[in-house]
CSV table of C-alpha atoms and ligand atoms in Angstrom, one decimal:
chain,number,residue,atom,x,y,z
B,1,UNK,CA,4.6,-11.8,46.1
B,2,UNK,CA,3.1,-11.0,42.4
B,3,UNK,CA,-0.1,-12.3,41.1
B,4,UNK,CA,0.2,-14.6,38.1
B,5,UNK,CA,-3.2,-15.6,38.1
B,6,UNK,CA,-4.1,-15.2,34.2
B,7,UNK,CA,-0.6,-17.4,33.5
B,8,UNK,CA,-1.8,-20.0,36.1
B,9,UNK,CA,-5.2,-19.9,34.1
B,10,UNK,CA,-3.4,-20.0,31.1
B,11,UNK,CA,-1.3,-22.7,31.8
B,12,UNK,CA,-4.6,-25.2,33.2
B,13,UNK,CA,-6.4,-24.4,29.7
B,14,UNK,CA,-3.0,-25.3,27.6
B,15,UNK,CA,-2.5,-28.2,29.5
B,16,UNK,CA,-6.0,-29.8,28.4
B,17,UNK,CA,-5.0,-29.4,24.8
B,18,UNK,CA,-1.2,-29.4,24.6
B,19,UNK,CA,1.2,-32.3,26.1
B,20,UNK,CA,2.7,-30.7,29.2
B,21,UNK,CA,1.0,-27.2,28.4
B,22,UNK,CA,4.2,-26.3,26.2
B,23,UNK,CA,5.3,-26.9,23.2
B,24,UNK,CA,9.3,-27.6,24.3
B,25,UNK,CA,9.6,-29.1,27.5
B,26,UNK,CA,12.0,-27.2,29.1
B,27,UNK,CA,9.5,-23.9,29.6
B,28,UNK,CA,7.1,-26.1,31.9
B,29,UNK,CA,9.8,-24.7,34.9
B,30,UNK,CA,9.5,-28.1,36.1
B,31,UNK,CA,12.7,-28.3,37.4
B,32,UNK,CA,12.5,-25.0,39.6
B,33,UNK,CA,8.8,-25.1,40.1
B,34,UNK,CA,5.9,-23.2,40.1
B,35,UNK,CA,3.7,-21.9,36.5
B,36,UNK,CA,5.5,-20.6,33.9
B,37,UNK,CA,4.7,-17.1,32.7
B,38,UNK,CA,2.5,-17.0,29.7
B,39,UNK,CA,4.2,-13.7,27.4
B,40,UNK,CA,2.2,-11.2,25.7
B,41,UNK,CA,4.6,-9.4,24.0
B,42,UNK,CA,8.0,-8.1,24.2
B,43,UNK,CA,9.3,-4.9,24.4
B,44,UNK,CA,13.6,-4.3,23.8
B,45,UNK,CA,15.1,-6.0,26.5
B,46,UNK,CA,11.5,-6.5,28.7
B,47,UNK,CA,8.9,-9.1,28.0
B,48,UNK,CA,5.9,-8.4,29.4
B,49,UNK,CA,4.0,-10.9,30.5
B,50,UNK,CA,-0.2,-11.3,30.7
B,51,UNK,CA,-0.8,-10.5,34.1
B,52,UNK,CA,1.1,-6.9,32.8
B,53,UNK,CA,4.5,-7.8,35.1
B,54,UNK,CA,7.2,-6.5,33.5
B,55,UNK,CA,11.0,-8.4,32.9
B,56,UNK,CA,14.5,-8.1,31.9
B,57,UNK,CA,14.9,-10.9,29.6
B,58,UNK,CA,17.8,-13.3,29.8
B,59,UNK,CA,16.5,-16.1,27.8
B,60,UNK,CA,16.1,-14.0,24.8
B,61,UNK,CA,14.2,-16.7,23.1
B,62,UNK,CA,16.9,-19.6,24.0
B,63,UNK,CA,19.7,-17.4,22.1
B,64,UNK,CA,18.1,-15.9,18.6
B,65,UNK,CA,17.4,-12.3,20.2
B,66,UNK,CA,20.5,-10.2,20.3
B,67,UNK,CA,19.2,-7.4,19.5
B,68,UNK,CA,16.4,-8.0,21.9
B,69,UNK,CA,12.5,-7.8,21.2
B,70,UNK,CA,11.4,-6.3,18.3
B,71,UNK,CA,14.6,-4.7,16.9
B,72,UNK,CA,13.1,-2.0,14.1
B,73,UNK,CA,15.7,-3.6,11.5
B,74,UNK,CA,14.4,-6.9,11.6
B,75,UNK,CA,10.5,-6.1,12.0
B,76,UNK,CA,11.1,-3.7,8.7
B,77,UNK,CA,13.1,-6.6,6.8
B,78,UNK,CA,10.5,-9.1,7.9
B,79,UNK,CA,7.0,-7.0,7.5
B,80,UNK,CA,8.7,-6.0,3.9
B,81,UNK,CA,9.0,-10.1,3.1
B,82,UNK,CA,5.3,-10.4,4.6
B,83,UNK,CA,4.1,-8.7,1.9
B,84,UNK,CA,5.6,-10.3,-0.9
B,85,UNK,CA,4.0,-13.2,0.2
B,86,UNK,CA,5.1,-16.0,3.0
B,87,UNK,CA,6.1,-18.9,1.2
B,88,UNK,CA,6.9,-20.3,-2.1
B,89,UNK,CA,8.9,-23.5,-2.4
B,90,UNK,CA,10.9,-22.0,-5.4
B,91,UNK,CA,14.8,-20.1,-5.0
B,92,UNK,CA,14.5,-16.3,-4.0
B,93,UNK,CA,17.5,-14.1,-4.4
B,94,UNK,CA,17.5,-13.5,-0.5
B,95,UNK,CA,18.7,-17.0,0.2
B,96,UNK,CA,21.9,-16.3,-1.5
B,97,UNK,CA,22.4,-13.2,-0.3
B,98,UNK,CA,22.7,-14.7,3.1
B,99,UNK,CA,24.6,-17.5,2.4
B,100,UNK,CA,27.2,-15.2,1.1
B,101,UNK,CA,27.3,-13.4,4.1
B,102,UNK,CA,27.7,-16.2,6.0
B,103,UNK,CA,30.5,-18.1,3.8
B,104,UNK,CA,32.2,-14.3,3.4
B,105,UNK,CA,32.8,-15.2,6.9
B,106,UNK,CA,34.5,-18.5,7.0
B,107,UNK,CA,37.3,-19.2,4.9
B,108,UNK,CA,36.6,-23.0,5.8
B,109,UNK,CA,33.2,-22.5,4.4
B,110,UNK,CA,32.3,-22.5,1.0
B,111,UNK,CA,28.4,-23.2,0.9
B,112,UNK,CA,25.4,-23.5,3.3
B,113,UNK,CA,21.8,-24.8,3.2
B,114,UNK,CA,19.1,-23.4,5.0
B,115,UNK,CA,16.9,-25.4,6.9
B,116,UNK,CA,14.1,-24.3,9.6
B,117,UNK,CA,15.3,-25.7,12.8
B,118,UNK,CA,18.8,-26.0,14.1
B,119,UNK,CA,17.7,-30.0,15.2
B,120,UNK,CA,17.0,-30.5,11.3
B,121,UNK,CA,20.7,-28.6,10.8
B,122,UNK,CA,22.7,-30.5,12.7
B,123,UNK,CA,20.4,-34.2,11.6
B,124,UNK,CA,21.2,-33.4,8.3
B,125,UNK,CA,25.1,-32.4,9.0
B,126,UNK,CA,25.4,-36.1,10.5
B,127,UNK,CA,23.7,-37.7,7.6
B,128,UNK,CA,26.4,-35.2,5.5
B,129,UNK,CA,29.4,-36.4,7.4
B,130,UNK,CA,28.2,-40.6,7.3
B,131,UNK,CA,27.3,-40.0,3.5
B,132,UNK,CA,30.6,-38.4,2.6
B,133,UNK,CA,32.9,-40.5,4.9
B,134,UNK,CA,30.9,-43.7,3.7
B,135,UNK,CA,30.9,-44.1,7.9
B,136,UNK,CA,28.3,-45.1,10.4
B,137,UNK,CA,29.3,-44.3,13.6
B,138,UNK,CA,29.8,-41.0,15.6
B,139,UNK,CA,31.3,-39.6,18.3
B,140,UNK,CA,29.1,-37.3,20.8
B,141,UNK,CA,30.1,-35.8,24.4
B,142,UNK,CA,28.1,-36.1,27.4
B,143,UNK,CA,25.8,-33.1,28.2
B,144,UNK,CA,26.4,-31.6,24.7
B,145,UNK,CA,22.5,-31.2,23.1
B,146,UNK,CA,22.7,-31.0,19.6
B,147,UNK,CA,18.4,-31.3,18.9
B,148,UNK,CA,16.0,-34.1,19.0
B,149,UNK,CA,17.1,-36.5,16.2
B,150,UNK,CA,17.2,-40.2,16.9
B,151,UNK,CA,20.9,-40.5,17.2
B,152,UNK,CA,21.9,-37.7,18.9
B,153,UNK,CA,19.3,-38.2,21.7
B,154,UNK,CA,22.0,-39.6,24.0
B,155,UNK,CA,23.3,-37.5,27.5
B,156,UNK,CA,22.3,-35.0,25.6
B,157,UNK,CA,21.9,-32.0,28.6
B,158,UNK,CA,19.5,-29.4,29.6
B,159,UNK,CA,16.0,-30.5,28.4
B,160,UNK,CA,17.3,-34.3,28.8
B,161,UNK,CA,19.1,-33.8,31.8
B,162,UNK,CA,16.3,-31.6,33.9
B,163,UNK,CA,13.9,-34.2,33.7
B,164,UNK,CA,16.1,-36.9,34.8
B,165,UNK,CA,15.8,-38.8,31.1
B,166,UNK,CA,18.9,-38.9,29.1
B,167,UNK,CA,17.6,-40.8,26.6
B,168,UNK,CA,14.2,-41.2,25.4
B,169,UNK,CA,11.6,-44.4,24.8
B,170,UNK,CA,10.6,-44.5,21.4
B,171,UNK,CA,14.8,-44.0,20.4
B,172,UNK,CA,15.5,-47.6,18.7
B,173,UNK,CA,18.5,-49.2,20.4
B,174,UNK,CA,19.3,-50.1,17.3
B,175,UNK,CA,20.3,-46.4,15.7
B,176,UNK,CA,21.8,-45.0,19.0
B,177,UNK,CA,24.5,-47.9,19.2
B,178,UNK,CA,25.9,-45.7,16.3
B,179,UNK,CA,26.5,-43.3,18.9
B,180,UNK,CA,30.3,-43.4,20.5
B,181,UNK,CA,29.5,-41.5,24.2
B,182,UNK,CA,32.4,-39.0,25.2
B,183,UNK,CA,33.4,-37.2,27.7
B,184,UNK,CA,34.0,-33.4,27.3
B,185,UNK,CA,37.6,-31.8,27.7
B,186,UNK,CA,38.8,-35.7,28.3
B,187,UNK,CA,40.6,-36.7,24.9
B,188,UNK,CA,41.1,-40.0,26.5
B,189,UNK,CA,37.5,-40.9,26.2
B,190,UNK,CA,37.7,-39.8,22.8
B,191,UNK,CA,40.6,-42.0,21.9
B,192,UNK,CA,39.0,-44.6,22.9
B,193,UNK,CA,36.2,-44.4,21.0
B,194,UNK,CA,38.4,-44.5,18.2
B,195,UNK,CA,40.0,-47.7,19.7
B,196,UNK,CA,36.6,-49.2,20.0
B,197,UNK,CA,35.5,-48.5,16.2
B,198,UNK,CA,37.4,-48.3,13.0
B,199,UNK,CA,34.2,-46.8,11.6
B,200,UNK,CA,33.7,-43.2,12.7
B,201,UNK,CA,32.4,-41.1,10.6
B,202,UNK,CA,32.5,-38.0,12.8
B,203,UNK,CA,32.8,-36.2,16.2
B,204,UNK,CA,30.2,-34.0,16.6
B,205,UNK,CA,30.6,-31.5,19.5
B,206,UNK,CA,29.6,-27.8,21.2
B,207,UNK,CA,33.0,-26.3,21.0
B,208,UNK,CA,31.3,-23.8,23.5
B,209,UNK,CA,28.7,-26.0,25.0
B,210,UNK,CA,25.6,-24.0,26.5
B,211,UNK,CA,23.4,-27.0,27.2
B,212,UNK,CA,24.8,-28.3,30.2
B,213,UNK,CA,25.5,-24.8,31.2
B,214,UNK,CA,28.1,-22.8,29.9
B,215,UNK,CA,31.4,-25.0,29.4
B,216,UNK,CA,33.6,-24.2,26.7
B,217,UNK,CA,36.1,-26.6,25.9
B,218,UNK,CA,39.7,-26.2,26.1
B,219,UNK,CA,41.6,-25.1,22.7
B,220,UNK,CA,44.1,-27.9,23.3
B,221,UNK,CA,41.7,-30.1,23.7
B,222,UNK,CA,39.3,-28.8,20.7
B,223,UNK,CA,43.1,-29.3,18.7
B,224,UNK,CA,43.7,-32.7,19.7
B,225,UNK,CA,39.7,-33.6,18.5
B,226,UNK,CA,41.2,-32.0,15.1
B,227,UNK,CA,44.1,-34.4,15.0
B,228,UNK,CA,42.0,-37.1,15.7
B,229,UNK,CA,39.9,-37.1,13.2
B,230,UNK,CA,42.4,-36.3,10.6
B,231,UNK,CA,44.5,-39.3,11.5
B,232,UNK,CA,41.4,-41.2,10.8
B,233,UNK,CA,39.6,-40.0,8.3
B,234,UNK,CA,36.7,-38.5,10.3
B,235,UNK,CA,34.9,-35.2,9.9
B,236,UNK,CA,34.9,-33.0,12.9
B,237,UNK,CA,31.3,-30.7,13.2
B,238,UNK,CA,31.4,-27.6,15.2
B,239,UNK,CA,28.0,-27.2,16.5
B,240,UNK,CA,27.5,-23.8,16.4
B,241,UNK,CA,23.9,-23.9,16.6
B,242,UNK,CA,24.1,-21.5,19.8
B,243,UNK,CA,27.3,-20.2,20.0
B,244,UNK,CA,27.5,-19.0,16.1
B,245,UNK,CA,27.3,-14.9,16.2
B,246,UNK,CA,27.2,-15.3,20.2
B,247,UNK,CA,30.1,-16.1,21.3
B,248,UNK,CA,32.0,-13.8,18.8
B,249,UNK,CA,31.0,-12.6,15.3
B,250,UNK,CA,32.3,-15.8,13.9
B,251,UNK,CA,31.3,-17.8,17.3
B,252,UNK,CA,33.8,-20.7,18.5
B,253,UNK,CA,35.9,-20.2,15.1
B,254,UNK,CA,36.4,-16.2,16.2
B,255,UNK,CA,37.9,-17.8,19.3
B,256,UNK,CA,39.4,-21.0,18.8
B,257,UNK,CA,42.1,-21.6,15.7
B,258,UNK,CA,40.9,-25.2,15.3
B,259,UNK,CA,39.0,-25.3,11.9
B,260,UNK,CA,35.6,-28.0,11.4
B,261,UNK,CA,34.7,-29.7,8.6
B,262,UNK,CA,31.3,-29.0,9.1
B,263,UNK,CA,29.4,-26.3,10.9
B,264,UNK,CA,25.8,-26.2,12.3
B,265,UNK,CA,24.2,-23.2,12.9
B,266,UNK,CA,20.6,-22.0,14.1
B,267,UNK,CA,19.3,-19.2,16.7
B,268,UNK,CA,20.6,-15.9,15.9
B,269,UNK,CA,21.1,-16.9,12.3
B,270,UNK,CA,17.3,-16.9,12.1
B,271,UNK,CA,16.9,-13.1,14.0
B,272,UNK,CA,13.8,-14.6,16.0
B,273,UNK,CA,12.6,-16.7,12.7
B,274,UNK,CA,12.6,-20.7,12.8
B,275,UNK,CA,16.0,-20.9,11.0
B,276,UNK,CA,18.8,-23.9,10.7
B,277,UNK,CA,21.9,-24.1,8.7
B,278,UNK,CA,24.8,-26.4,8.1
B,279,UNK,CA,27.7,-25.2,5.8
B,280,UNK,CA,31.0,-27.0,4.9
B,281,UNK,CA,34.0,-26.6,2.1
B,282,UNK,CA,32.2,-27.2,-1.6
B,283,UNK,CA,33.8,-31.3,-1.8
B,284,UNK,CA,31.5,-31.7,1.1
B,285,UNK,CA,28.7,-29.5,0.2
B,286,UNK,CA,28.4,-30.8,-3.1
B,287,UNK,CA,27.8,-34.8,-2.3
B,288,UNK,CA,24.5,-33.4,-0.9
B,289,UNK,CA,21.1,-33.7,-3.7
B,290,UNK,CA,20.5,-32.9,-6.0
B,291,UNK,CA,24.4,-32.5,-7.4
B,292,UNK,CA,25.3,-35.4,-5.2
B,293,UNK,CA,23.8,-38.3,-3.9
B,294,UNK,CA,22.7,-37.8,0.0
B,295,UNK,CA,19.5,-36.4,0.2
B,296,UNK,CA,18.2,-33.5,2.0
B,297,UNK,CA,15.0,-31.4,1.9
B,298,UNK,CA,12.5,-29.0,3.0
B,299,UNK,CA,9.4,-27.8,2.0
B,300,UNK,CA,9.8,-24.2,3.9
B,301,UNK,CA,13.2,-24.9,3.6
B,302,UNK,CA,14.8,-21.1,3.3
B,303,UNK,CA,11.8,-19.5,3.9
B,304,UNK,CA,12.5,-15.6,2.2
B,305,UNK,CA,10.3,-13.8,5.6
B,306,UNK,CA,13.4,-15.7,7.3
B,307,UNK,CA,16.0,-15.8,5.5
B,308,UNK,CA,15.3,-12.2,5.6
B,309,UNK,CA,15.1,-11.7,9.1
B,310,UNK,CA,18.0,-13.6,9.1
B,311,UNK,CA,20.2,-11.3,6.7
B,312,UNK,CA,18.7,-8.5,8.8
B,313,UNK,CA,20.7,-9.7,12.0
B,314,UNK,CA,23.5,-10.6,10.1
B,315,UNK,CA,24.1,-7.4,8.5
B,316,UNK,CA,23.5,-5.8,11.6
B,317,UNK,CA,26.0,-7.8,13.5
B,318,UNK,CA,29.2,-7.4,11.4
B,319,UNK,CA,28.4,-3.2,10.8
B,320,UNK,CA,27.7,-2.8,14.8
B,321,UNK,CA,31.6,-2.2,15.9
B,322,UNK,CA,32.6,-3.9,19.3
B,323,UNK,CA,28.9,-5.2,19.6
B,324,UNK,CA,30.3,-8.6,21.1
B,325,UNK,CA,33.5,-6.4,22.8
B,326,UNK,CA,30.1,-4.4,24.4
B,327,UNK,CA,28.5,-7.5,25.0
B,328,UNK,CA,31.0,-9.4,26.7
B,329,UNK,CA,32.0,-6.4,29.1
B,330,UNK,CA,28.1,-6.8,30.2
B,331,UNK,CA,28.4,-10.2,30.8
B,332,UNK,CA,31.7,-9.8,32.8
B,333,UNK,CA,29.9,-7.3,35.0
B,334,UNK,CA,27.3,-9.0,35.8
B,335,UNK,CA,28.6,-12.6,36.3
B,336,UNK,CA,31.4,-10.4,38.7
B,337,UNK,CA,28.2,-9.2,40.7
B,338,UNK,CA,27.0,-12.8,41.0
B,339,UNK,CA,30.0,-13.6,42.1
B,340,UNK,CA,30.9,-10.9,44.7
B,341,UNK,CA,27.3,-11.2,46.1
B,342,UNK,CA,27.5,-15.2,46.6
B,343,UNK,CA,31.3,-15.0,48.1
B,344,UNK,CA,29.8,-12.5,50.6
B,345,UNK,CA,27.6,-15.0,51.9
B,346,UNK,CA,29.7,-18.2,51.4
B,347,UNK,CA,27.8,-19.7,48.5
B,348,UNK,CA,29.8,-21.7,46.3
B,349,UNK,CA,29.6,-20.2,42.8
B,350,UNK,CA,31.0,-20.9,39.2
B,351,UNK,CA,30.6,-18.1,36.8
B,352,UNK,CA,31.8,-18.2,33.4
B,353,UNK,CA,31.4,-15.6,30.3
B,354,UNK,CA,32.6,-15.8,26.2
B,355,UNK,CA,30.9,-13.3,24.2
B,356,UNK,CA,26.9,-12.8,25.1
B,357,UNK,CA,26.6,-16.0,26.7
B,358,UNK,CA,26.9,-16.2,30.3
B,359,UNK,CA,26.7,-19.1,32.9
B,360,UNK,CA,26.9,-19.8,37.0
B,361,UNK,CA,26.6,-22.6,38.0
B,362,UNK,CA,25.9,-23.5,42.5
B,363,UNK,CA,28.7,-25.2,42.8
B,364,UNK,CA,31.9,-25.8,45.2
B,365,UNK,CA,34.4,-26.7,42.0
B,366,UNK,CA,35.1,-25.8,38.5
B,367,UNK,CA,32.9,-27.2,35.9
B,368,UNK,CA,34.8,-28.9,33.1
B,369,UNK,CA,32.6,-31.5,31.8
B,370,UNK,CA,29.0,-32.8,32.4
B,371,UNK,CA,29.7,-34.9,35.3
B,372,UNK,CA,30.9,-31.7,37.3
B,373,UNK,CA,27.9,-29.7,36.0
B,374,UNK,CA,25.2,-32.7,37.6
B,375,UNK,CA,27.1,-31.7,40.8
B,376,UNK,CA,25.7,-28.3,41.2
B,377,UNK,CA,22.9,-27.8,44.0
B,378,UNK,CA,19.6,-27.7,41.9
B,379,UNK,CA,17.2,-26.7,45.1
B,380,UNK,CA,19.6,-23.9,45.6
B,381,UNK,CA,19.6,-22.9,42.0
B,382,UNK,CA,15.5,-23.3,42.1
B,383,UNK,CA,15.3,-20.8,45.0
B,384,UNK,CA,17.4,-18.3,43.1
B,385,UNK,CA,15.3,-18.5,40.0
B,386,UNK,CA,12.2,-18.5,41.5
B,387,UNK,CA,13.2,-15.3,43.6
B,388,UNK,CA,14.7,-13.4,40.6
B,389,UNK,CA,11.8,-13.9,38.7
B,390,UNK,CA,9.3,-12.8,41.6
B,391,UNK,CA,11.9,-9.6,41.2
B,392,UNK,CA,11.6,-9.0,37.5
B,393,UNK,CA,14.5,-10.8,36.2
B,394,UNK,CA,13.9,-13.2,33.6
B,395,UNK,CA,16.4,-16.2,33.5
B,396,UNK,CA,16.1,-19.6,32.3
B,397,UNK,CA,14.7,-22.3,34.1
B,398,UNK,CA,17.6,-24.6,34.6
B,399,UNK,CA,20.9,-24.9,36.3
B,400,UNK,CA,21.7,-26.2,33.2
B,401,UNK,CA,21.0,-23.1,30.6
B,402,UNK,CA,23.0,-20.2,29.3
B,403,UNK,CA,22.1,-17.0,30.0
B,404,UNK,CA,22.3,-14.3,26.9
B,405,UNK,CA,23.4,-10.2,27.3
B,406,UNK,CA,21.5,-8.4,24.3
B,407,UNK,CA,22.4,-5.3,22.4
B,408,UNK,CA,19.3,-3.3,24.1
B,409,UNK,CA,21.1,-3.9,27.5
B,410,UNK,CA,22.5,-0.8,29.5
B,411,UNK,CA,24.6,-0.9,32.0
B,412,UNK,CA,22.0,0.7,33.9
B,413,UNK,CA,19.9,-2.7,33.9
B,414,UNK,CA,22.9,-5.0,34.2
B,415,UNK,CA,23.5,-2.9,37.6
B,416,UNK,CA,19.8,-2.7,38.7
B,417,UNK,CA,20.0,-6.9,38.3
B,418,UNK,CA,23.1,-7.3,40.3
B,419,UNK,CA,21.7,-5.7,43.0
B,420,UNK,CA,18.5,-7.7,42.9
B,421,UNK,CA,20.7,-10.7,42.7
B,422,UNK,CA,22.8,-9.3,46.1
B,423,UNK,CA,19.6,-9.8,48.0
B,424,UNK,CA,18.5,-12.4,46.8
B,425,UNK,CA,21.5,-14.6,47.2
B,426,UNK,CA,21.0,-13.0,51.1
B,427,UNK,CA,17.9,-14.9,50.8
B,428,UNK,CA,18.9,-18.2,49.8
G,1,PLP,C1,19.2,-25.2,20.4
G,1,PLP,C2,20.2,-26.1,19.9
G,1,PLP,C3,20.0,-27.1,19.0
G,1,PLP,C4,18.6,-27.4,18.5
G,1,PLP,O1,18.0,-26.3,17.8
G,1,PLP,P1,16.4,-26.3,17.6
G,1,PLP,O2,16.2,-25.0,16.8
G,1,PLP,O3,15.9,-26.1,19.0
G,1,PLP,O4,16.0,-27.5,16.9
G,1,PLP,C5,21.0,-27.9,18.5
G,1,PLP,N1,22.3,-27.7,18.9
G,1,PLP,C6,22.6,-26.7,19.9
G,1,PLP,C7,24.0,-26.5,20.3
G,1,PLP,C8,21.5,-25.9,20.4
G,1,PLP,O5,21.8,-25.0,21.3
């Protein structure tokens, strides 16, 4: 087995001085055990970490990365910002420049505001939605995670989910009753939110959900969401906070025909860089300050060194033909491996692909919704994680992740990985 000793130092000093040793929970590993590894730097599709093991990186960063580590584009669009200074709480041209690129996209979107996280994104979308439907209430699926606000801290997957608290202390009972509780690809339980409360403002909801694992929802279901809300007056927000540029160029909406009011975005929209967004048509857009009257801020709020890293990746993206074609086929291939290597031993095993975003789930049946994802075999799952990683392969630390393909990725790798992953799943 390989040393980690300078990460298990690492992690004992970080733990004196920072809750948990990590600033997200999630990358504590606590739900597959051991230390995680402490990264010095990353290197294409490889980070290294500081006890000099080398790995193929699945994570990519939870999703931004899709060109991998230190793309040249991006490092030149961001060292370029650098030194014109980091921040300066007045409009730069670059912020426009990305925002067209991003509505030039979306017929249904006419303008976008930056924000720095995609939790602050899809927060502010909800406030957007209950401002402009002069609405309280919303409708949110179970194991959808759509960031750490208040209201939307409910089920809400992966992070939640691993440590065995779907909601948290400190979340006033008072502003999550606001929160209507769903289940995914069931548009019975939707209805009957809307037969409990005549005062939904919205339904807010992963049309390809990545926090429970990957589960993308049905397009007649994701059609029947749109008809609901239309027959009463509701907005319906596409969080596309992951899925945006990952799933397809234009994410869910390069998939699905079913058209959002609103739409959340984060991850690869920053290229690496903390970067949110939430766009909409302009009758929307403009109710929010200062033109309108719901209020919205932030003092690093379209920061240029990310917005443009941000217009860095995005120009990238739509001039790279059949990057998400390329993409997918990688995924494909290597979810197929999984899947060949786990039949050949009799391990049940879900696998799942749409764009760059892949998912497997240990499990006997088809995972539609979050109540089929908690059935999965978590030990197993741990065992496989732990072993991949002893091998070099980087993937995240929950049954209840998404795995990501990036650009730098060669068939070569995805085949070296799927044979790692054939002996492993001997192993388990
Ligand atoms: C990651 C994620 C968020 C939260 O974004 P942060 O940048 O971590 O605040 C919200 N919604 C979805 C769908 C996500 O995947």
């Amino acid at each position: 087995m390989q040393k980690i000793t300078k990460s298990e130092n690492a992690f004992e000093e970080a733990k004196n001085v920072i809750p948990g040793g990590v600033d997200s929970p999630v990358r504590a590993f606590k739900s597959v055990g051991g230390t995680p590894i402490f990264i010095e730097r990353g290197e294409g599709a490889y980070l290294v970490d500081i006890d000099g093991h080398k790995y193929i990186d699945f994570v990519q960063s939870w999703g931004p990365l899709i060109f991998g580590h230190c793309d040249c584009d991006i490092e030149n669009a961001v060292i370029d910002s650098v030194k014109k200074g980091l921040s300066f709480g007045a409009p730069t041209e670059v912020e426009t420049q990305l925002a067209n690129e991003i509505c030039s996209m979306f017929e249904n979107l006419d303008k976008v505001r930056f924000v720095s996280s995609g939790t602050e994104a899809v927060m502010s979308a909800i406030r957007l939605a209950r401002g402009f439907t002069a609405k309280d209430d919303i409708v949110k699926f179970e194991g959808c995670y759509h960031g750490h606000s208040d209201s939307l801290l409910v089920q809400a997957g992966s992070g939640a989910v691993t440590f065995g608290t779907p909601s948290s202390p400190g979340v006033p009972a008072d502003l999550t009753k606001h929160t209507l509780l769903a289940k995914y690809n069931d548009i019975q339980s939707v209805k009957k939110c809307f037969e409990n409360s005549n005062d939904i403002s919205c339904i807010i909801i992963e049309p390809i959900a990545g926090n429970m694992g990957l589960v993308p929802a049905d397009e007649e279901f994701l059609q029947h969401l749109r008809t609901l809300c239309d027959e009463h007056g509701a907005l319906l927000i596409f969080d596309e906070v992951m899925s945006g540029f990952r799933a397809s160029l234009k994410g869910a909406q390069g998939i699905s025909s079913v058209k959002p009011d609103i739409v959340t975005f984060g991850k690869v929209i920053g290229g690496g860089m903390p970067v949110g967004a939430f766009a909409s048509s302009a009758e929307i857009m403009d109710k929010l300050s200062p033109d309108g009257p719901i209020y919205q801020a932030g003092t690093l709020s379209g920061n240029p060194i990310a917005m443009n890293a941000g217009l860095a990746s995005l120009k990238k993206l739509k001039s790279t033909p059949n990057l998400h074609s390329n993409l997918e086929e990688k995924a494909k291939k290597l979810m197929a491996g999984f899947k060949a290597s786990a039949d050949s031993v009799g391990i049940p095993l879900q696998v799942d692909v749409r764009g760059s975003m892949f998912g497997f789930f240990f499990n006997e049946n088809e995972v539609k919704n979050f109540d089929d994802a908690l059935k999965s075999d978590t030990d197993r799952f741990a065992l496989f994680h732990q072993k991949m990683l002893q091998n070099g392969v980087y993937l995240a630390c929950s049954q209840y992740e998404t795995g990501f393909i990036s650009t730098v990725m060669d068939d070569a790798m995805i085949d070296e990985v799927i044979q790692i992953a054939d002996r492993v799943f001997k192993e388990i």
